[in-house]
PDB file of C-alpha atoms in Angstrom:
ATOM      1  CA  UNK A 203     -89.335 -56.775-114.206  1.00  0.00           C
ATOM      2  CA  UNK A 204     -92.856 -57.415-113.297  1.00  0.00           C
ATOM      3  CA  UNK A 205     -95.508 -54.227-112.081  1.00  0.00           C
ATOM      4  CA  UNK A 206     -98.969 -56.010-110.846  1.00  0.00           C
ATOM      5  CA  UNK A 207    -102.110 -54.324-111.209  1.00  0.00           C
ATOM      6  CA  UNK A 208    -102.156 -51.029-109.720  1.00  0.00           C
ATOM      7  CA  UNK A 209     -98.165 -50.738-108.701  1.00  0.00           C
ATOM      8  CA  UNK A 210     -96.315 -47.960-109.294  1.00  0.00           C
ATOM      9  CA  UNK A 211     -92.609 -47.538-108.988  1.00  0.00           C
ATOM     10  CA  UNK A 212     -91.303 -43.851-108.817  1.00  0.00           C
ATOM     11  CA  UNK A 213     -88.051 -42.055-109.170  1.00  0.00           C
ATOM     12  CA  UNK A 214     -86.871 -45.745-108.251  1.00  0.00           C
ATOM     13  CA  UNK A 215     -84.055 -48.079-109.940  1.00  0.00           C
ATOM     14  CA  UNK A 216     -85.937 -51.292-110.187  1.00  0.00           C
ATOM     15  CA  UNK A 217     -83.588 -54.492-111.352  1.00  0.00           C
ATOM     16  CA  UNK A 218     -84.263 -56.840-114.228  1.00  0.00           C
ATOM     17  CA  UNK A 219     -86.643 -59.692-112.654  1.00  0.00           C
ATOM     18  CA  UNK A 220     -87.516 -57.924-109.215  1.00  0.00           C
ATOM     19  CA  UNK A 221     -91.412 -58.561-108.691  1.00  0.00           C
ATOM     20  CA  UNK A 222     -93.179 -55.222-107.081  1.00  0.00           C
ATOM     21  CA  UNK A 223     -96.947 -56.676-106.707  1.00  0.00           C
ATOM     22  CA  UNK A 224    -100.686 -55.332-107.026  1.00  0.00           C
ATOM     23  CA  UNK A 225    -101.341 -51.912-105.429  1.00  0.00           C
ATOM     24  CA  UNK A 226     -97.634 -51.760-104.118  1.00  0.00           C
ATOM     25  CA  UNK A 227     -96.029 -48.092-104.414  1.00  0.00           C
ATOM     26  CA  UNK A 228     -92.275 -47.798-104.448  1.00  0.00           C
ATOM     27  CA  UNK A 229     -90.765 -44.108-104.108  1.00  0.00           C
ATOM     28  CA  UNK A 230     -87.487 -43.415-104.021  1.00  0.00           C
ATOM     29  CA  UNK A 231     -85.819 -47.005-103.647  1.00  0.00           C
ATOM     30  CA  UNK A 232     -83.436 -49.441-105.470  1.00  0.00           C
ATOM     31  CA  UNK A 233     -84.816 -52.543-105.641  1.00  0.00           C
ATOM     32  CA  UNK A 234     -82.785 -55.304-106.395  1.00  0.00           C
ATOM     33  CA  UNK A 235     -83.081 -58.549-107.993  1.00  0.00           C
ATOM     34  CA  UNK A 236     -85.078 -60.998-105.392  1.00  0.00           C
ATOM     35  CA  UNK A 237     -86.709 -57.915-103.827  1.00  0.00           C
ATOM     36  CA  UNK A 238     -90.562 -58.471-103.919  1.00  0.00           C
ATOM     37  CA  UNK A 239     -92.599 -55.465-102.847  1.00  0.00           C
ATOM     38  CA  UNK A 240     -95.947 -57.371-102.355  1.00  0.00           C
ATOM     39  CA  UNK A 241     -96.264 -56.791 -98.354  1.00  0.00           C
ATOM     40  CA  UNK A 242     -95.717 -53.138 -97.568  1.00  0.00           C
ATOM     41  CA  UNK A 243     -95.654 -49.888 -99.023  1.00  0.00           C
ATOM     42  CA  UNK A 244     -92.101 -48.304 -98.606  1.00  0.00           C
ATOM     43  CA  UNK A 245     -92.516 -44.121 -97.907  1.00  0.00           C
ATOM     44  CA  UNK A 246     -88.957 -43.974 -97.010  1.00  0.00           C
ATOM     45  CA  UNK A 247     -88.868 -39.694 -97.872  1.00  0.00           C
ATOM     46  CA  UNK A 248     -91.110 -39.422 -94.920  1.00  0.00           C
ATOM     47  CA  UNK A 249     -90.049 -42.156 -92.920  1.00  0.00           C
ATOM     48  CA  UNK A 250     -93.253 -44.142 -92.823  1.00  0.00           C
ATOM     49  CA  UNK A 251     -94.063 -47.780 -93.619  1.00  0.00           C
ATOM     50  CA  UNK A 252     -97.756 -48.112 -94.283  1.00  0.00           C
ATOM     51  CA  UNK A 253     -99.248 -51.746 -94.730  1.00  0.00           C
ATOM     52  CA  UNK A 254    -101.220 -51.936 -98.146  1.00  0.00           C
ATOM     53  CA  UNK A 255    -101.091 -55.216 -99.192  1.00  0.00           C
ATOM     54  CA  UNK A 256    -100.896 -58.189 -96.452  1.00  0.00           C
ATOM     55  CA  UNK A 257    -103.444 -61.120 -96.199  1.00  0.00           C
ATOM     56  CA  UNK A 258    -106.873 -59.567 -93.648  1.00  0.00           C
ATOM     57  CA  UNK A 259    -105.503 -61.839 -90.835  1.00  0.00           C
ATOM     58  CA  UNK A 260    -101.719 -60.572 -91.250  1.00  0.00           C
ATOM     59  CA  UNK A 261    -102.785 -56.969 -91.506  1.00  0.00           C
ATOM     60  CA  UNK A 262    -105.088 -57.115 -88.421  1.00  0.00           C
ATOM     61  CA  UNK A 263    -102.518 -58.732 -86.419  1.00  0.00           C
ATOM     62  CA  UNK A 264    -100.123 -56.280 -87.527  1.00  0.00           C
ATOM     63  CA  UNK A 265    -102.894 -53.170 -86.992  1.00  0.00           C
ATOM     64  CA  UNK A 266    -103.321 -54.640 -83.554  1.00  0.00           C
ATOM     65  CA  UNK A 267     -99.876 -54.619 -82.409  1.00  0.00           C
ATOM     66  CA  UNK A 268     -99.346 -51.230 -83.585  1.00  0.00           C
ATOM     67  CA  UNK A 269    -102.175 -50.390 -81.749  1.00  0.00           C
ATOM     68  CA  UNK A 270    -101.222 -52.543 -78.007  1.00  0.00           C
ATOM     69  CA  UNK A 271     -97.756 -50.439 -78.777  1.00  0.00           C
ATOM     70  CA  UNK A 272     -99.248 -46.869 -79.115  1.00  0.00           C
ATOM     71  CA  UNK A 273    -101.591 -47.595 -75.736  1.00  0.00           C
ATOM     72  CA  UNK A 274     -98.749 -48.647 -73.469  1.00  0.00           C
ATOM     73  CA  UNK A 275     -96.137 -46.240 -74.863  1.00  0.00           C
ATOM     74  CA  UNK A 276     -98.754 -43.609 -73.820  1.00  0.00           C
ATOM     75  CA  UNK A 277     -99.397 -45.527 -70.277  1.00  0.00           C
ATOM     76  CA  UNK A 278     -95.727 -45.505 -69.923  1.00  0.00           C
ATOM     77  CA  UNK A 279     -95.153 -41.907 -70.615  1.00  0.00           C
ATOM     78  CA  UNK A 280     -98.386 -40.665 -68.170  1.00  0.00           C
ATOM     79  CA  UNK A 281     -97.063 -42.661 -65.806  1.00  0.00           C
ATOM     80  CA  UNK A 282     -93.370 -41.594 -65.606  1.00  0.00           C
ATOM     81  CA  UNK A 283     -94.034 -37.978 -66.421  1.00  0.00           C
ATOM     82  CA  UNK A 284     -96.654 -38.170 -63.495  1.00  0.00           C
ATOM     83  CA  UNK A 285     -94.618 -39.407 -60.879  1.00  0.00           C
ATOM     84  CA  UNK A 286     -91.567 -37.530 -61.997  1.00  0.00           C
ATOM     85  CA  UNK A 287     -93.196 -34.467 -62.394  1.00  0.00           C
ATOM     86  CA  UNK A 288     -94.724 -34.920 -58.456  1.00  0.00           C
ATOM     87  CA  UNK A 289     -91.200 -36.093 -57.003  1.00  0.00           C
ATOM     88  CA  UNK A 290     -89.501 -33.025 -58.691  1.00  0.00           C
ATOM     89  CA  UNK A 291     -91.776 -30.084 -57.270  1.00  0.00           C
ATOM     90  CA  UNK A 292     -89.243 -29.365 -54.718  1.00  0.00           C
ATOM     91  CA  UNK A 293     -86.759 -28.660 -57.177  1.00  0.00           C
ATOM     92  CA  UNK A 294     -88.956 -27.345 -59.021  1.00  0.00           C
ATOM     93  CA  UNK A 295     -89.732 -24.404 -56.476  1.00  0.00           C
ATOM     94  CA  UNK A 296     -86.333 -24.268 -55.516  1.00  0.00           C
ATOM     95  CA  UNK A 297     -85.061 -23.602 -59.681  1.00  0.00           C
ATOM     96  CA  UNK A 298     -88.175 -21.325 -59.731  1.00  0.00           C
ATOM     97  CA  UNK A 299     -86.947 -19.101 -56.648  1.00  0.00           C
ATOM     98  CA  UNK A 300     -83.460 -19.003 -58.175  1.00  0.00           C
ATOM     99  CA  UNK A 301     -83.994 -17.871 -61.327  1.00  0.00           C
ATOM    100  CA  UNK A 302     -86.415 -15.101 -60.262  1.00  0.00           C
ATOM    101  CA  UNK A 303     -84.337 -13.979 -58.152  1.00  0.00           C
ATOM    102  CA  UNK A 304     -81.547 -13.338 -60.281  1.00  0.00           C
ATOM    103  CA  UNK A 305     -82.797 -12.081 -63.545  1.00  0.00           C
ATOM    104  CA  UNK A 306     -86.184 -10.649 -64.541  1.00  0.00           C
ATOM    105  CA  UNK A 307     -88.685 -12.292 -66.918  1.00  0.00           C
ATOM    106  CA  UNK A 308     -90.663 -15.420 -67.088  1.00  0.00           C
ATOM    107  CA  UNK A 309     -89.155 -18.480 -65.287  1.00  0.00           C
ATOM    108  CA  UNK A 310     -90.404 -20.544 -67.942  1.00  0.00           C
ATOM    109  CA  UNK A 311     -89.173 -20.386 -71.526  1.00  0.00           C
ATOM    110  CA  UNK A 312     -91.895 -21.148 -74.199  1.00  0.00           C
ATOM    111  CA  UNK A 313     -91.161 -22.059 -77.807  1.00  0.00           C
ATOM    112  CA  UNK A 314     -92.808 -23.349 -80.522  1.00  0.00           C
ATOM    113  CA  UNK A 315     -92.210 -26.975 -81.609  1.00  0.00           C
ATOM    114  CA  UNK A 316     -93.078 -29.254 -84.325  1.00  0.00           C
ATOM    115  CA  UNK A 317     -94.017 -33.031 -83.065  1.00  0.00           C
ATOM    116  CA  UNK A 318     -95.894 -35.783 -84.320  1.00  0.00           C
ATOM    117  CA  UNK A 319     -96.521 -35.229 -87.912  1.00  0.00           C
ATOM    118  CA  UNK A 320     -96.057 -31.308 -87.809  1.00  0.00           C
ATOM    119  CA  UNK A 321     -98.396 -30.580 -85.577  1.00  0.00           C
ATOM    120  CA  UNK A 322     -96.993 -27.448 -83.735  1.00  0.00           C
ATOM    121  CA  UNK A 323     -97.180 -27.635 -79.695  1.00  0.00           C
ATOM    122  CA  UNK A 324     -95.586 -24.991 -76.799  1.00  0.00           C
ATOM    123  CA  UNK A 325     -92.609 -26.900 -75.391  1.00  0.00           C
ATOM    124  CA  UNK A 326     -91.933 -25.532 -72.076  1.00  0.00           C
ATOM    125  CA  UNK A 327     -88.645 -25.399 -70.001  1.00  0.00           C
ATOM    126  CA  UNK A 328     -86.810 -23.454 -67.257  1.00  0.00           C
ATOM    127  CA  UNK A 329     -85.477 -20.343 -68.934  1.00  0.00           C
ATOM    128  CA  UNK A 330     -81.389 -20.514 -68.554  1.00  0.00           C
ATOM    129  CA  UNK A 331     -80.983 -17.389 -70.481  1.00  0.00           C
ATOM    130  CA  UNK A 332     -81.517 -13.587 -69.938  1.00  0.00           C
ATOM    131  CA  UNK A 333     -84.467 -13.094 -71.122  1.00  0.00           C
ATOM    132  CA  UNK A 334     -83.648 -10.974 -74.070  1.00  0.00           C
ATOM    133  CA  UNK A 335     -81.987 -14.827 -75.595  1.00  0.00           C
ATOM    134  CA  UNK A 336     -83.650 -14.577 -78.454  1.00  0.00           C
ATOM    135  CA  UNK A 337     -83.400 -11.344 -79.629  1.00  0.00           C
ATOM    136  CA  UNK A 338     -79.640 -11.317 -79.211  1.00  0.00           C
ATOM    137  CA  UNK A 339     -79.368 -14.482 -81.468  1.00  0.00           C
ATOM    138  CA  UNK A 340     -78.917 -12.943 -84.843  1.00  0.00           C
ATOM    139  CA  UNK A 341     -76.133 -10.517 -83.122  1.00  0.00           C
ATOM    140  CA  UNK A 342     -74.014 -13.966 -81.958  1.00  0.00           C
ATOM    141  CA  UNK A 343     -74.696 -15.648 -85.187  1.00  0.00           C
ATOM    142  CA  UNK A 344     -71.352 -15.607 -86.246  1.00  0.00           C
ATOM    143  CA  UNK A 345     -70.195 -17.414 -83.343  1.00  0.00           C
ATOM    144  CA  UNK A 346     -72.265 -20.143 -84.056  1.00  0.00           C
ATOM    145  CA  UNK A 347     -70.245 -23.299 -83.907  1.00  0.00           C
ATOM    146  CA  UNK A 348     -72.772 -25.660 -85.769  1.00  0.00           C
ATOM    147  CA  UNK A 349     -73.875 -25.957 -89.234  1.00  0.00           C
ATOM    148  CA  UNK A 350     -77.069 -25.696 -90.622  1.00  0.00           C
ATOM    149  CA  UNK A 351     -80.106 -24.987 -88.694  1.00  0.00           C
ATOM    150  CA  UNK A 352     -78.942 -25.597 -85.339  1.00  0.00           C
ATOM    151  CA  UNK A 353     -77.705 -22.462 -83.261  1.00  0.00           C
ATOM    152  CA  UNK A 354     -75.044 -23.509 -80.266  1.00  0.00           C
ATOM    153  CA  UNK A 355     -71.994 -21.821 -78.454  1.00  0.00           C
ATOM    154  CA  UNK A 356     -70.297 -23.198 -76.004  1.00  0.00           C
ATOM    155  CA  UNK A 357     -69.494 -20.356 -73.887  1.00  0.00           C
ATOM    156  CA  UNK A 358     -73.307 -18.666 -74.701  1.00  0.00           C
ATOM    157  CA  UNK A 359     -72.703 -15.219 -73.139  1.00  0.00           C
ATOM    158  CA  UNK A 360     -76.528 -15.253 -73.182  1.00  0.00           C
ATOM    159  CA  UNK A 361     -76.870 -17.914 -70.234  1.00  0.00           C
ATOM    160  CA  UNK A 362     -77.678 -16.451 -66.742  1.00  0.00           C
ATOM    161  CA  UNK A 363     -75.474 -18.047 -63.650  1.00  0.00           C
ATOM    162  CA  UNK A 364     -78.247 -20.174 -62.112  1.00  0.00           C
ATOM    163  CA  UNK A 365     -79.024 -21.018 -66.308  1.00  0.00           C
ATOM    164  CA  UNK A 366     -75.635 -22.536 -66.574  1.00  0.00           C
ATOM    165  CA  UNK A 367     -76.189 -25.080 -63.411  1.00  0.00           C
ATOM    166  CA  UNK A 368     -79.569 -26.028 -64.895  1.00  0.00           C
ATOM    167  CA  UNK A 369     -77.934 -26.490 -68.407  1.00  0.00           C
ATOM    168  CA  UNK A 370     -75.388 -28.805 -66.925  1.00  0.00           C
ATOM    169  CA  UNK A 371     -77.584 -31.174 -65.204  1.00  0.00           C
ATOM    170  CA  UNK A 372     -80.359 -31.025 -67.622  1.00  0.00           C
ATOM    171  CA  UNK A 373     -83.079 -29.705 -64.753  1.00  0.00           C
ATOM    172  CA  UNK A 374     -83.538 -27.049 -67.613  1.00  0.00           C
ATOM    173  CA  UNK A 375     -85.940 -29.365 -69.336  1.00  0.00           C
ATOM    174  CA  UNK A 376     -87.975 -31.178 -66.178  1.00  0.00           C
ATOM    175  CA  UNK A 377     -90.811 -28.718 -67.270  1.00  0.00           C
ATOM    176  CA  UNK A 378     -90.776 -30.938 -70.370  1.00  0.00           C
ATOM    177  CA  UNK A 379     -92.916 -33.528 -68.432  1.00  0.00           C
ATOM    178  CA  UNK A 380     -95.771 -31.490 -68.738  1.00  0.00           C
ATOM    179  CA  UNK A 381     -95.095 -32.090 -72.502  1.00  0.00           C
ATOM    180  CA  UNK A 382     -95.047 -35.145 -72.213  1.00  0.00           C
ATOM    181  CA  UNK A 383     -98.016 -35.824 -69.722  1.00  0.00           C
ATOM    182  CA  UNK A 384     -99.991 -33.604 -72.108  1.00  0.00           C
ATOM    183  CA  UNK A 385     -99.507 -35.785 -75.134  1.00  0.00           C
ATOM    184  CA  UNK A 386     -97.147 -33.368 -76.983  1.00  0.00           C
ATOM    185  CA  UNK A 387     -93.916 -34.999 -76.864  1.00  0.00           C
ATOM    186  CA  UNK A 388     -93.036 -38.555 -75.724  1.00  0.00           C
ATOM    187  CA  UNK A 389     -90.259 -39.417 -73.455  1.00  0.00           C
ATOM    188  CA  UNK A 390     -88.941 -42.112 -75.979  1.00  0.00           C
ATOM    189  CA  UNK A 391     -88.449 -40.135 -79.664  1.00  0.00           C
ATOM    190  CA  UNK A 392     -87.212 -37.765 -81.749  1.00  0.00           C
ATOM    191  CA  UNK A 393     -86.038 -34.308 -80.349  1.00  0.00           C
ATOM    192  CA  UNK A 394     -88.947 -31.704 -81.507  1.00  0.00           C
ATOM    193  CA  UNK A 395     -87.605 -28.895 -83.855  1.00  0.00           C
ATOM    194  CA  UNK A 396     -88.595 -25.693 -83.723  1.00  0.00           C
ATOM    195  CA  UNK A 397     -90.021 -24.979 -87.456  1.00  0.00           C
ATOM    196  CA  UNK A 398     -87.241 -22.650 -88.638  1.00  0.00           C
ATOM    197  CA  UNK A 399     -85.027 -25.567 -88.117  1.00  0.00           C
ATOM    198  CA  UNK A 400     -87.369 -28.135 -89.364  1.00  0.00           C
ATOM    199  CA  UNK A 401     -87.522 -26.323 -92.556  1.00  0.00           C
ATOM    200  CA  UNK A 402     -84.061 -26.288 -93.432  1.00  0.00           C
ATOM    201  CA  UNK A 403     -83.905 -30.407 -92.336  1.00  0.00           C
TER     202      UNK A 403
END
C-alpha cells in the first residue's frame, strides 16, 4: 500500500500494493490491487467526481469540456422549453378553462422542490387534485402503495375528473417548462424531490 503526500483514504478497504497518489482523497471505496487513485478525487456519497490531481493541460481540457457541456445543455433546454412552452398555450388555456371550471382553487399547483445541489425552487404544474390534496394526505396514508418517502395510489380519490385526463397524458406537468426555462430544473436529469422526501433518501 502506498499513501503520497497529502492522500487520505477514509472508511475505505484499500488492497495490499494499490497506489492512491499525492493530494488524492478516497471516501467510502474498495480499492483493489492495480487501482491507482492519482487522477480524480472519488466523492461517491454525494455523487460527485471532482478533478484534483491531473497534469494543467489535462485538467483545463477537462474544465473546458465540462464547461462547452453546461452552456449547450442550458441552450438546449431554453430552447425546447421556449418553443414548447409557445406551441402549448392553446392547451394550455384550454386545461386552464377546464379545471376552473370544475373545481375551485388555483389552476396551478405549487410545491417546493429541491434541485441542483439543494437549492430549493417552486415547481409548478396543473393542479389534478381537489384542492384540499394535501391536507387529505395523512388521512389516505394507509393506502399508500409505496415504500418509503414516496406517497402514490392508484385509484387517488383525491384526483378531480379533468385531473385524471391530465395525469394520463402527462399535460399535468407542461407548466414545468417554465421550470425549466427559468433555470430550476433541466429537461434531461434527476426528478426534483420535495425535501420531506429528500430527507428520508
Amino acid at each position: 500500500l502506498l499513501l503520497q503526500a497529502d492522500s487520505t483514504a477514509t472508511n475505505s478497504i484499500v488492497a495490499d500494493g494499490a497506489r492512491v497518489a499525492g493530494s488524492a482523497q478516497v471516501e467510502q471505496r474498495v480499492v483493489d490491487e492495480v487501482s491507482s487513485m492519482g487522477d480524480l478525487t472519488l466523492l461517491e456519497r454525494d455523487m460527485r467526481i471532482g478533478v484534483t490531481t491531473l497534469p494543467l493541460r489535462r485538467y483545463v481540457a477537462v474544465r473546458m469540456r465540462q464547461r462547452l457541456y453546461t452552456v449547450l445543455k442550458r441552450a438546449f433546454d431554453i430552447a425546447f422549453s421556449s418553443v414548447a412552452l409557445l406551441l402549448s398555450l392553446p392547451v394550455m388555456a384550454v386545461v386552464a378553462a377546464a379545471i376552473h371550471l370544475e373545481t375551485p382553487g388555483s389552476v396551478l399547483f405549487r410545491q417546493r422542490r429541491c434541485g441542483k445541489a439543494g437549492k430549493e425552487f417552486e415547481m409548478l404544474k396543473f393542479r389534478s387534485m381537489t384542492a384540499q390534496a394535501m391536507a387529505l394526505q395523512d388521512s389516505l396514508r394507509t393506502l399508500n402503495e409505496c415504500d418509503g418517502p414516496i406517497f402514490k395510489i392508484t385509484n387517488d380519490p383525491r384526483f378531480t375528473r379533468v385531473g385524471r385526463i391530465l395525469r394520463r397524458y402527462s399535460l399535468d406537468e407542461i407548466p414545468q417548462f417554465w421550470n425549466v426555462l427559468r433555470g430550476d430544473m433541466s429537461l434531461v436529469g434527476p426528478r426534483p424531490l420535495a425535501e420531506s422526501e429528500l430527507c428520508l433518501c
